Coordinates of C-alpha atoms in Angstrom, one line a residue:
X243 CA 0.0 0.0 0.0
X244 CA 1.3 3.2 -1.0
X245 CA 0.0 6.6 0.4
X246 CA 0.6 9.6 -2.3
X247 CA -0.5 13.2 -2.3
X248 CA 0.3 15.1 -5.7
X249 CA 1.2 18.7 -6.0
X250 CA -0.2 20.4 -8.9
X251 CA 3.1 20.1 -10.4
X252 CA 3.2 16.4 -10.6
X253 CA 6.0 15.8 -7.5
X254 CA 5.0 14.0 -4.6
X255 CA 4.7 15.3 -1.4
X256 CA 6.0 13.4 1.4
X257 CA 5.7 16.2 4.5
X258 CA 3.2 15.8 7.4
X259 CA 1.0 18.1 5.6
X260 CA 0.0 15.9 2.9
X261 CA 0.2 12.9 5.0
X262 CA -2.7 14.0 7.6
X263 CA -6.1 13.7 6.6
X264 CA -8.6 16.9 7.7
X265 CA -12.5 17.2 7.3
X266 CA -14.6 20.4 8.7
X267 CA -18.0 20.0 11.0
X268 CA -20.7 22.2 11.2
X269 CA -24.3 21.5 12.3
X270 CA -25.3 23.4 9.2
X271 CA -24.6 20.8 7.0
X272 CA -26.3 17.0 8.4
X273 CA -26.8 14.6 6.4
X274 CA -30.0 13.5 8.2
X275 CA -31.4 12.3 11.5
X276 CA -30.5 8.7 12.5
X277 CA -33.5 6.5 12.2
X278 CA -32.7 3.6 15.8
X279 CA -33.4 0.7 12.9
X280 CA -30.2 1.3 11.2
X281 CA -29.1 -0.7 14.3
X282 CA -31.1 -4.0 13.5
X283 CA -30.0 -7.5 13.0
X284 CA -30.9 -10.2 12.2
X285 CA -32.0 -14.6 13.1
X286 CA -33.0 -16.7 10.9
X287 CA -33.5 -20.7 11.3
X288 CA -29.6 -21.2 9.5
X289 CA -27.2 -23.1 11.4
X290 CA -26.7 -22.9 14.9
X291 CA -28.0 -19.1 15.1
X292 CA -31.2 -20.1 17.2
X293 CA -30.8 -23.5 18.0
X294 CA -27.8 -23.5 20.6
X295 CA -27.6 -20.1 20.0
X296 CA -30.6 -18.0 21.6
X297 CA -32.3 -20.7 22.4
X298 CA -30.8 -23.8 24.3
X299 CA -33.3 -25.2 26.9
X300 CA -31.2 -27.3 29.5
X301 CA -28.1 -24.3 29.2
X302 CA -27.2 -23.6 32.5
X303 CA -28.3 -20.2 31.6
X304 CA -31.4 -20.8 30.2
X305 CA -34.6 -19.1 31.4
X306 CA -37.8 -21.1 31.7
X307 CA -38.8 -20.1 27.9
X308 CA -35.1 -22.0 26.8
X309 CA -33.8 -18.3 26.2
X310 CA -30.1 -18.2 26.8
X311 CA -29.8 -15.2 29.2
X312 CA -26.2 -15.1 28.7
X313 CA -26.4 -14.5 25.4
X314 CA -29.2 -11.9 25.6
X315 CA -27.0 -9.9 28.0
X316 CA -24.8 -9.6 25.0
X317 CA -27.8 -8.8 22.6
X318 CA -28.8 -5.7 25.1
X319 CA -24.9 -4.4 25.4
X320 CA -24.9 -4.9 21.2
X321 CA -27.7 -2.1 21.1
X322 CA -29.7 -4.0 18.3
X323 CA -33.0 -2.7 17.8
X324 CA -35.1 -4.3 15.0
X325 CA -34.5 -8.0 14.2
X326 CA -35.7 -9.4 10.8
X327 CA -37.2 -13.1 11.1
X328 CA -37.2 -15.6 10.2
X329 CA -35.0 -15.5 6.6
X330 CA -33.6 -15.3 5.0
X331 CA -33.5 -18.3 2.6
X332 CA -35.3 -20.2 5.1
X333 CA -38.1 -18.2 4.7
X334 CA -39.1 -19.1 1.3
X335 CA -40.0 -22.6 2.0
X336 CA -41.5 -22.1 5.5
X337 CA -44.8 -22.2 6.7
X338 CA -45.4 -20.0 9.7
X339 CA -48.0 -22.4 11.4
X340 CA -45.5 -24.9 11.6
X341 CA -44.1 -22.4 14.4
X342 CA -47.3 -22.0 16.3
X343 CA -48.8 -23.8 19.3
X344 CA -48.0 -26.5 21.7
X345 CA -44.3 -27.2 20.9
X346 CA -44.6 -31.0 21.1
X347 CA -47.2 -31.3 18.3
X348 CA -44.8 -29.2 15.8
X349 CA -44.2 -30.9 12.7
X350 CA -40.4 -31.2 11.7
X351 CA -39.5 -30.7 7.9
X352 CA -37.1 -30.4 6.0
X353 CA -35.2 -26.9 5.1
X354 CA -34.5 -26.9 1.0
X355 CA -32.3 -23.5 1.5
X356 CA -29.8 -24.7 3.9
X357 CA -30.4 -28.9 3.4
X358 CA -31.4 -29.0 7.4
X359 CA -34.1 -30.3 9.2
X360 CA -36.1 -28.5 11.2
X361 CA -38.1 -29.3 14.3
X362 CA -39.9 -25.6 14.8
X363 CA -39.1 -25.9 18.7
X364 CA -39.1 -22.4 18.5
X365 CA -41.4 -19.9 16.1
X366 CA -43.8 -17.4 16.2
X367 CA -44.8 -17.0 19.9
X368 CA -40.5 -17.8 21.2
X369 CA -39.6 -15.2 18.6
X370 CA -41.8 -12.5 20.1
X371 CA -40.4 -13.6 23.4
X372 CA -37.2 -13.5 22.2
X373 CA -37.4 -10.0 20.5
X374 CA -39.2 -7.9 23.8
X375 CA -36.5 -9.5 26.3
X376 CA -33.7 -8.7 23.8
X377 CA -35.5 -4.8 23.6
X378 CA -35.8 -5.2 20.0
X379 CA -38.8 -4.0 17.5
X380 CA -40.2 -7.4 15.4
X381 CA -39.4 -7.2 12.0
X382 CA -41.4 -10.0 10.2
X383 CA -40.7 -11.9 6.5
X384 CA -43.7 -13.5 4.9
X385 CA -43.0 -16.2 2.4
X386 CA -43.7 -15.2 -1.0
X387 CA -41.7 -18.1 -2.7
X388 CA -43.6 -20.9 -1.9
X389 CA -46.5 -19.0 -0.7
X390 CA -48.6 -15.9 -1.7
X391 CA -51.0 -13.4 -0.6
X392 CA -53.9 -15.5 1.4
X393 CA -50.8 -17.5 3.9
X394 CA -49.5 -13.2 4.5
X395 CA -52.8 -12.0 5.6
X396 CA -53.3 -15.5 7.5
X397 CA -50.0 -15.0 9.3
X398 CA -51.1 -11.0 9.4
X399 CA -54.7 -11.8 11.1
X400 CA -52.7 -14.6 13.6
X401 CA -50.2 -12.1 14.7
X402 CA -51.9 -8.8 14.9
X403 CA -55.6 -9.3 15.5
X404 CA -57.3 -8.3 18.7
X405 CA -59.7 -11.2 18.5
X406 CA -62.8 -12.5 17.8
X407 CA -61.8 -14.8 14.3
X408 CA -60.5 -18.2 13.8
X409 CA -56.6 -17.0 13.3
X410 CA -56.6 -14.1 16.5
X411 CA -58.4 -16.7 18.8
X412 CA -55.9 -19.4 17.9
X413 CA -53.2 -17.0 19.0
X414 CA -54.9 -16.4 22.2
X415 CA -56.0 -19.9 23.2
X416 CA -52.1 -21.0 22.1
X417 CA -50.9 -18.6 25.0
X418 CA -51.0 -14.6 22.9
X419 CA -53.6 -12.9 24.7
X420 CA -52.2 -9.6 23.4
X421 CA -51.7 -9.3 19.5
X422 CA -48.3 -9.0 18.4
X423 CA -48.6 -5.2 17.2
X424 CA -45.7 -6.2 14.1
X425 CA -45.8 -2.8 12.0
X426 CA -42.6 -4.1 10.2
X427 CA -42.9 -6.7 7.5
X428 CA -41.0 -7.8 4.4
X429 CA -42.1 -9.2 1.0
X430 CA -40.1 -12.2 0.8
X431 CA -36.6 -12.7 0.7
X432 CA -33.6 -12.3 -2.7
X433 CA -36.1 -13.4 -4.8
X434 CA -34.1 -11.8 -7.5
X435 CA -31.7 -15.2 -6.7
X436 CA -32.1 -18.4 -8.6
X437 CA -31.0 -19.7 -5.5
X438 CA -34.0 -19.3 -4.1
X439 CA -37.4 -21.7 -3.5
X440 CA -39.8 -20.0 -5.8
X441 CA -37.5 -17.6 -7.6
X442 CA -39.3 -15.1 -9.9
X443 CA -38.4 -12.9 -12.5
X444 CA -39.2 -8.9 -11.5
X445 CA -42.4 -8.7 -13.2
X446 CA -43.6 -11.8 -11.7
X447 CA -42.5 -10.7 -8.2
X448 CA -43.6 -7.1 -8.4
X449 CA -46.9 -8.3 -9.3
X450 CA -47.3 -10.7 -6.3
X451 CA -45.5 -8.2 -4.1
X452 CA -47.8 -5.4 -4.9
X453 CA -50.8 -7.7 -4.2
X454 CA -49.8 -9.0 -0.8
X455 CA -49.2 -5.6 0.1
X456 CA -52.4 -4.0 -1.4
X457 CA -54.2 -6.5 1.0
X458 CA -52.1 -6.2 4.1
X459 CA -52.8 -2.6 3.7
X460 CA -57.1 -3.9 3.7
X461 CA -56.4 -5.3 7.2
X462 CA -54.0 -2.4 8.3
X463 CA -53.2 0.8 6.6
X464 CA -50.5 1.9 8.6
X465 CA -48.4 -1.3 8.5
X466 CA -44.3 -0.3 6.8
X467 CA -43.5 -2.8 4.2
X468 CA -40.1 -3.7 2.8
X469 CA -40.2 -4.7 -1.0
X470 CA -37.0 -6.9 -2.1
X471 CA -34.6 -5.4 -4.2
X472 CA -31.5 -6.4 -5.8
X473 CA -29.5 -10.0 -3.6
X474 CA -26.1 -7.7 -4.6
X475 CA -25.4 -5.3 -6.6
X476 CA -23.2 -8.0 -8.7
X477 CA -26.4 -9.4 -10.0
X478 CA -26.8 -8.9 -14.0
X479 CA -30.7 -8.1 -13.1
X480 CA -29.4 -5.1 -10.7
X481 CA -31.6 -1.9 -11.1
X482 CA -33.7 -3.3 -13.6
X483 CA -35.0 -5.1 -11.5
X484 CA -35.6 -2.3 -8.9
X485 CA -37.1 -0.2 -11.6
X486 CA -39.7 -2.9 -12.2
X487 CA -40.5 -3.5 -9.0
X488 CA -41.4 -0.5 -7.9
X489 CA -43.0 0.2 -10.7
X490 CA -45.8 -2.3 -9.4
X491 CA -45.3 -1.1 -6.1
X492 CA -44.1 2.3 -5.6
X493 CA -47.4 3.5 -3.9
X494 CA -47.8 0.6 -1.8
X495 CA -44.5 -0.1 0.0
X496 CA -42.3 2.3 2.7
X497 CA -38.9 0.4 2.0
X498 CA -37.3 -1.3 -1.0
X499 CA -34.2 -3.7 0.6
X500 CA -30.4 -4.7 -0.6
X501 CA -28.1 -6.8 0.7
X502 CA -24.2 -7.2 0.4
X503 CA -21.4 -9.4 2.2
X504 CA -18.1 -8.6 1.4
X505 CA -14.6 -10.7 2.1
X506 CA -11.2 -10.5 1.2
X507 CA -10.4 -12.7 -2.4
X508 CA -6.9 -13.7 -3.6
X509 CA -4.9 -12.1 -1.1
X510 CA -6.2 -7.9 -2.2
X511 CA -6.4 -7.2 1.2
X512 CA -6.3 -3.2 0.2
X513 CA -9.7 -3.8 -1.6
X514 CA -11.1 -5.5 1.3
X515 CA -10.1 -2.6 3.3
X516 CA -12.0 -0.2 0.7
X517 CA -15.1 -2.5 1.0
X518 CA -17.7 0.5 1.7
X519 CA -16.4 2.5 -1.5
X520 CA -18.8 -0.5 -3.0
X521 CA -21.5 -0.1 -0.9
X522 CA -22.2 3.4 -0.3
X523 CA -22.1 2.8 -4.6
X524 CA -24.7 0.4 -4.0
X525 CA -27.0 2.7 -1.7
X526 CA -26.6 5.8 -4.5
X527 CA -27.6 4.1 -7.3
X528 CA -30.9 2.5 -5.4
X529 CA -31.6 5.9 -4.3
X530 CA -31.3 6.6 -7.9
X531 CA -33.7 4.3 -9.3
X532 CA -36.2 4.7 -6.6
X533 CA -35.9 8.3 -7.3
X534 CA -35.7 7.8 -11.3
X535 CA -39.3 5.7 -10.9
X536 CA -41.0 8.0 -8.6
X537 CA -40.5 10.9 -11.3
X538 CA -41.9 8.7 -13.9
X539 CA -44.6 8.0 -12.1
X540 CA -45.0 11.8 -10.9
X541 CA -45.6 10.8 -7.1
X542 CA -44.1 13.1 -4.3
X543 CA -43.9 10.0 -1.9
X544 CA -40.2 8.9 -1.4
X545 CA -39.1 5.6 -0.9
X546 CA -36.2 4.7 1.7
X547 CA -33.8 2.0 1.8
X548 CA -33.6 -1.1 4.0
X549 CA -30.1 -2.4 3.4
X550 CA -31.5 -6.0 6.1
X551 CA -28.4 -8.3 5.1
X552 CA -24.9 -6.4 5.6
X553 CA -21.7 -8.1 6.8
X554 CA -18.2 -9.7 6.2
X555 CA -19.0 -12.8 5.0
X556 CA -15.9 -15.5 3.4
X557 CA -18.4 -17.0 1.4
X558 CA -16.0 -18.2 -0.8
X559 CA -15.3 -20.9 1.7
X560 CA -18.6 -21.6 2.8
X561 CA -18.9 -22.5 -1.0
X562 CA -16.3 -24.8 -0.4
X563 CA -18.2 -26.9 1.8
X564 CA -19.8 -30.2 1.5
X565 CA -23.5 -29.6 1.4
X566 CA -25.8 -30.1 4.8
X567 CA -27.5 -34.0 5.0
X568 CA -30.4 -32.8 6.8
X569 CA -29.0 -32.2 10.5
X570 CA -31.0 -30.6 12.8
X571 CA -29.1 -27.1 13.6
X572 CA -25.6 -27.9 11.2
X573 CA -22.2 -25.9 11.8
X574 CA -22.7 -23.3 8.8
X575 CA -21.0 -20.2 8.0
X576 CA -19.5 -19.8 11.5
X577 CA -16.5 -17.5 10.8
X578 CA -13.8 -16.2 13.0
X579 CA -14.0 -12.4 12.7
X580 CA -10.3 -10.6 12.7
X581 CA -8.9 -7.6 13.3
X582 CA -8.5 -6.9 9.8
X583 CA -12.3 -7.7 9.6
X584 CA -13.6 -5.4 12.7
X585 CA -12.0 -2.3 10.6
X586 CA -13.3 -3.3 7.1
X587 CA -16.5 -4.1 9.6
X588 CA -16.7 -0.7 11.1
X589 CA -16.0 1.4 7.7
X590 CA -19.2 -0.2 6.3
X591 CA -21.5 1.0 9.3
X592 CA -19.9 4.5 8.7
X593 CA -21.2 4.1 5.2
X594 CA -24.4 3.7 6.5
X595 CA -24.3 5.8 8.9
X596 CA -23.4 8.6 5.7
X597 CA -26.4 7.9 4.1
X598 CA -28.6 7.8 7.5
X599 CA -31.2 10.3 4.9
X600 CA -32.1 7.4 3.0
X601 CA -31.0 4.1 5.0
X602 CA -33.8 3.8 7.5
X603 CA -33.5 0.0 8.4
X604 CA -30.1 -1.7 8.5
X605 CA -30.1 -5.2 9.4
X606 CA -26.4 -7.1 10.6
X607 CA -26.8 -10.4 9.4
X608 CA -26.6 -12.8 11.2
X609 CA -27.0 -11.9 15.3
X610 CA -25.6 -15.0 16.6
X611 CA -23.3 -17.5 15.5
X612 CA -23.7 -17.4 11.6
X613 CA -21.2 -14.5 10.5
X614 CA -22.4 -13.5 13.6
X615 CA -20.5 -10.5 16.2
X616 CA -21.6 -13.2 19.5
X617 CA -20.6 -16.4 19.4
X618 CA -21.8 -19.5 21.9
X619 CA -20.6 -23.1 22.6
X620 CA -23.3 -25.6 23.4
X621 CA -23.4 -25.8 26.9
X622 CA -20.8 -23.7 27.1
X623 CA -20.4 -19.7 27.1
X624 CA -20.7 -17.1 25.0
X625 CA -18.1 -14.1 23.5
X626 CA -17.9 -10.8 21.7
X627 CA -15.8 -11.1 18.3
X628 CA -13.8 -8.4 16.8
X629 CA -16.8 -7.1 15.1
X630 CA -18.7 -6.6 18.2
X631 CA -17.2 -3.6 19.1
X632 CA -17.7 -1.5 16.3
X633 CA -21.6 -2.2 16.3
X634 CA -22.3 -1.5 20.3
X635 CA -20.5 1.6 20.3
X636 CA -22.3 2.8 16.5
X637 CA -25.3 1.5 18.1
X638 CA -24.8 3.4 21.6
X639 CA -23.3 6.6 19.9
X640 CA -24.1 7.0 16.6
X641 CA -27.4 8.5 17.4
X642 CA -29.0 12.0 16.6
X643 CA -28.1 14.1 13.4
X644 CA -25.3 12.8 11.0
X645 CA -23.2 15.5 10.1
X646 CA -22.0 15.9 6.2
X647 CA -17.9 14.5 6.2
X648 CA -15.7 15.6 3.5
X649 CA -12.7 14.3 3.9
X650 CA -9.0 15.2 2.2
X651 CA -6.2 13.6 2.5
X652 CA -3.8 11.0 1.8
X653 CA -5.0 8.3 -0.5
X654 CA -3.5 4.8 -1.9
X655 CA -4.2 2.3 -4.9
X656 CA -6.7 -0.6 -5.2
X657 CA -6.9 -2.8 -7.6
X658 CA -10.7 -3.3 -7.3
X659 CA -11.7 0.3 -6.2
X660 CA -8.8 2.2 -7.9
X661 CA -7.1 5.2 -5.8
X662 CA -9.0 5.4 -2.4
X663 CA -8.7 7.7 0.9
X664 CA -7.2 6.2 3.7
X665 CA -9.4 8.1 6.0
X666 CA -13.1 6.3 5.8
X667 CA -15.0 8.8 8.6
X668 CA -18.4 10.2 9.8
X669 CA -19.4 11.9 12.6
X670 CA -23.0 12.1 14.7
X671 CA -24.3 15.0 17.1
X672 CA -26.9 14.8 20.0
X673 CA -28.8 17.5 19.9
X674 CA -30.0 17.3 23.1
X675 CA -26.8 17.4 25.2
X676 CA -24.5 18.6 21.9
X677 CA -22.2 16.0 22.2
X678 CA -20.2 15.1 19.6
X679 CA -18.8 11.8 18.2
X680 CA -16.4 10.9 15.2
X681 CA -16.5 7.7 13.6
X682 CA -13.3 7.2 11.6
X683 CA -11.7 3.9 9.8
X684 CA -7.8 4.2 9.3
X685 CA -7.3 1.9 5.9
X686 CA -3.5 2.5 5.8
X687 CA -2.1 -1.0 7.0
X688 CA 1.2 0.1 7.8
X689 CA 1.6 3.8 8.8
X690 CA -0.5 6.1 11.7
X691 CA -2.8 8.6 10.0
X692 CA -2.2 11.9 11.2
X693 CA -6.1 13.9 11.9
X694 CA -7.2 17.1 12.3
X695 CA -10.8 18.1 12.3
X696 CA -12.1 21.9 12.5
X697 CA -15.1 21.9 14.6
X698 CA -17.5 25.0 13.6
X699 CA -20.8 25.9 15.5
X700 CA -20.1 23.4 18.1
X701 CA -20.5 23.8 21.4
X702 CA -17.9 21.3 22.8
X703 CA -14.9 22.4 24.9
X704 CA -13.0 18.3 25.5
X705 CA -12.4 14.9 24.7
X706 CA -14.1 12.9 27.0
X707 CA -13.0 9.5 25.3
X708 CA -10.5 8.2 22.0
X709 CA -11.4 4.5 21.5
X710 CA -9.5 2.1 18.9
X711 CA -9.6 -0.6 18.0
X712 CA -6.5 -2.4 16.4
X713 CA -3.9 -4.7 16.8
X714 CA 0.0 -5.5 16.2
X715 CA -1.5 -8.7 14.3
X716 CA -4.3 -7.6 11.8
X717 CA -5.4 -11.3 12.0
X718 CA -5.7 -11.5 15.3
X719 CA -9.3 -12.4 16.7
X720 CA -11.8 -13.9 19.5
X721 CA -12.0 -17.4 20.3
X722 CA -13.8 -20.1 22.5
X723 CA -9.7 -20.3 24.2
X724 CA -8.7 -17.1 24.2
X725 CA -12.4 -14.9 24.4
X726 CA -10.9 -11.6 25.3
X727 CA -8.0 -11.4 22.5
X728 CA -9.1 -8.3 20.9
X729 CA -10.7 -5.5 22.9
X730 CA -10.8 -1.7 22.2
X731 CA -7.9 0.1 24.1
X732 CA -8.0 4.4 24.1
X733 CA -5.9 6.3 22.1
X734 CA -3.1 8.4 22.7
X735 CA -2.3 12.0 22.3
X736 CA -6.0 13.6 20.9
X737 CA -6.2 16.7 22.1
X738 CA -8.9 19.6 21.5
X739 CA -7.8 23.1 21.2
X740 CA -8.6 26.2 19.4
X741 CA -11.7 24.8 17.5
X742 CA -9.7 22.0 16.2
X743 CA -9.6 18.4 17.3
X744 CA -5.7 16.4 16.6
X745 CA -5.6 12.7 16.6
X746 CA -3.5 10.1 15.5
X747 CA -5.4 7.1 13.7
X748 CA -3.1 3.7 14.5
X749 CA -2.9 1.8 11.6
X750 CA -5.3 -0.8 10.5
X751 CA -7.5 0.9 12.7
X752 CA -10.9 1.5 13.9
X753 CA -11.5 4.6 15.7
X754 CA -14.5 6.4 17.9
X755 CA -14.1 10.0 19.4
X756 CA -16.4 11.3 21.3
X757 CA -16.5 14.8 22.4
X758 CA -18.3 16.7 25.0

């Protein structure tokens, strides 16, 4: 990796001015208020991400509904908010009764999108239980691959219905006195993906989609729906089929969804590291299209983004796997997180966080165990990984107004991305108290990254903390031996004077600054 500033005359310059990266605040120019969903997650019935993950009846710190309360103490100091269930994949073969009522009558079948069988030991009612312990908001997938409009208002009627019909009184005789109250549902899952049971070209899809929400709508006006967009934006469909889509459903959905996974391929660690140059691309050209079809259609209604699958994900050697033989709860897509990963991790929430205006609902995927930031041994305990940290303290401080970051600085060469900043940053303010925190990804994997921010209209006077995150060993990460590896240590030598904030950024490094 090479870091290069060029003078107008073609030299390079090599001083500590063109080595330190700078950016200006000002509450005049935000970027937009931070919606709490951007924190969500995400469970679906994959791997061992409920079973023996939140749910493991007999743990020795299991509560009398077989909720791990170990792992839910994590959950709560993670700071996720809504939590998309129950696929995912999954969810295009399922069928929600299966999930419902006295758990020892619960049919098991088998799982065509992960080749697992499942026993439904835990569904509607445990999920609900799960989500208000957890201090989560339900955020609810209907099938629409193997199923269609009548089994989304059935599940609809089951869930949210006072009472008084066939579906509300079977929720309250199988223990739901209360409706559910979900307000957040999605239209099925990828179905862009020939991967997935039921796939369906855009027309076919926007067609049933706009039905099923045209009638959910019949039964409750107010509900927020998520249409699916694009699987990636690698797909050869990409914004085509967002442009048809919503132009069956513009006027009857809140949110249209993409998803993306990154991971570092054949050794280009420095386009890992620029990861989020891809998907704030992503988000603009959504925002685009949405904006594109609701000018054809002359509406003055704006649709926002709900990116509910975002991670690091090596699916490259999940890939590599031998396919499942129909275990109950299977070892799948369980990686190790690095330090390297935590940073590439953490740039990608700032590029949510950037586009916080438009991004209204951002799901982690997965919550537990599968590419998960908790991990759990049956029987055994539970630990943070490297990516953890960067999502509890986004979570706990990136809240309020997002200010508008334009960085200069230093920049290096990427293969994949071509000539990228070192400096990947954001920065949030609380209105309320006027506190003031800095977000900011060092990508340079070798040298510190000098920082200097000019703070105008702020009323903040110190540095009340400089967290990092980083390491001497980049692939160093959290494990069932060693749990507490990597942990965020402050930083040295930020100092606040004169309107201007100095740091250093370590290398490889993910930073938070928060000012008071």
């Amino acid at each position: 990796m090479t870091d290069s500033t060029a003078r107008t005359d073609g030299t390079a310059r090599t001083d500590n001015a063109a080595r330190t990266a700078r950016f200006t605040l000002d509450p005049a120019f935000a970027v937009g208020e931070v919606n709490p969903r951007l924190f969500g997650s995400f469970v679906e019935h994959l791997g061992r991400c409920v079973y023996t993950g939140i749910h493991e009846p007999g743990h020795p710190a299991a509560d009398e509904a077989g909720l791990r309360t170990d792992v839910l103490d994590l959950i709560r100091e993670l700071g996720v908010t809504a939590i998309r269930y129950p696929g995912g994949n999954f969810v295009s073969g399922y069928k929600w009764e299966d999930g419902t009522g006295p758990v020892e009558g619960r049919p098991r079948r088998l799982d065509l999108a992960w080749r697992s069988t499942e026993t439904n030991r835990f569904g509607l009612a445990e999920y609900m239980d799960f989500v208000a312990k957890a201090g989560g908001e339900p955020m609810m997938a209907v099938n629409l691959g193997t199923r269609g409009v009548a089994e989304a208002l059935e599940l609809q009627e089951y869930a949210n219905h006072p009472g008084g019909t066939e579906l509300s009184e079977r929720r309250v005789a199988h223990g739901g006195k209360e409706p559910y109250g979900i307000r957040l549902w999605c239209l099925g899952n990828e179905m862009d993906g020939p991967w997935q049971t039921g796939h369906k070209t855009a027309g076919e899809y926007g067609r049933l989609a706009a039905e099923t929400a045209r009638a959910m709508r019949q039964i409750d006006p107010d509900v927020e729906l998520v249409a699916c967009g694009s699987s990636s934006r690698a797909m050869p469909t990409f914004a085509a089929w967002e442009a048809t889509v919503l132009a069956e459903t513009y006027d009857l959905v809140d949110h249209i969804s993409l998803h993306a996974y990154y991971e570092e391929l054949d050794g280009d660690r420095d386009s890992f590291l620029a990861s989020a140059v891809d998907m704030e691309a992503f988000i603009d050209s959504v925002v685009a299209t949405c904006d594109h079809v609701g000018a054809r259609l002359k509406s003055g209604k704006r649709i926002d983004l709900s990116f509910d699958e975002w991670n690091v994900w090596y699916q490259s050697r999940f890939h590599d796997q031998e396919p499942g033989n129909w275990e109950e709860a299977p070892r799948l897509l369980e990686d190790n997180y690095t330090v390297t990963d935590a940073v590439v991790f953490g740039s990608l929430l700032i590029a949510l966080l950037r586009h916080a205006d438009r991004v209204t609902v951002a799901c982690l995927a997965q919550l537990v165990n599968v590419i998960a930031p908790i991990m759990t041994e049956p029987g055994g305990p539970a630990w943070r990984q490297t990516t953890f940290f960067p999502f509890s303290q986004a979570s706990r401080y990136g809240r309020g107004r997002v200010l508008r970051v334009n960085p200069g600085g230093p920049t290096y060469d990427t293969a994949k991305y071509g000539e990228v900043p070192l400096l990947h940053a954001t920065a949030t303010v609380d209105e309320a108290t006027g506190a003031v925190t800095v977000f900011a990804v060092n990508r340079g994997r070798n040298e510190p990254l000098p920082l200097e921010i000019s703070l105008h209209g702020l009323s903040v006077s110190r540095v009340a903390e400089h967290s990092v995150l980083s390491d001497a060993d980049p692939e160093a990460s959290n494990t069932l031996a060693d749990p507490e590896r990597v942990t965020p240590h402050p930083g040295d030598g930020t100092v606040l004077e004169g309107g201007t904030l100095r740091a250093t950024l370590e290398p490889l490094s993910w930073n938070v600054i928060r000012l008071t």
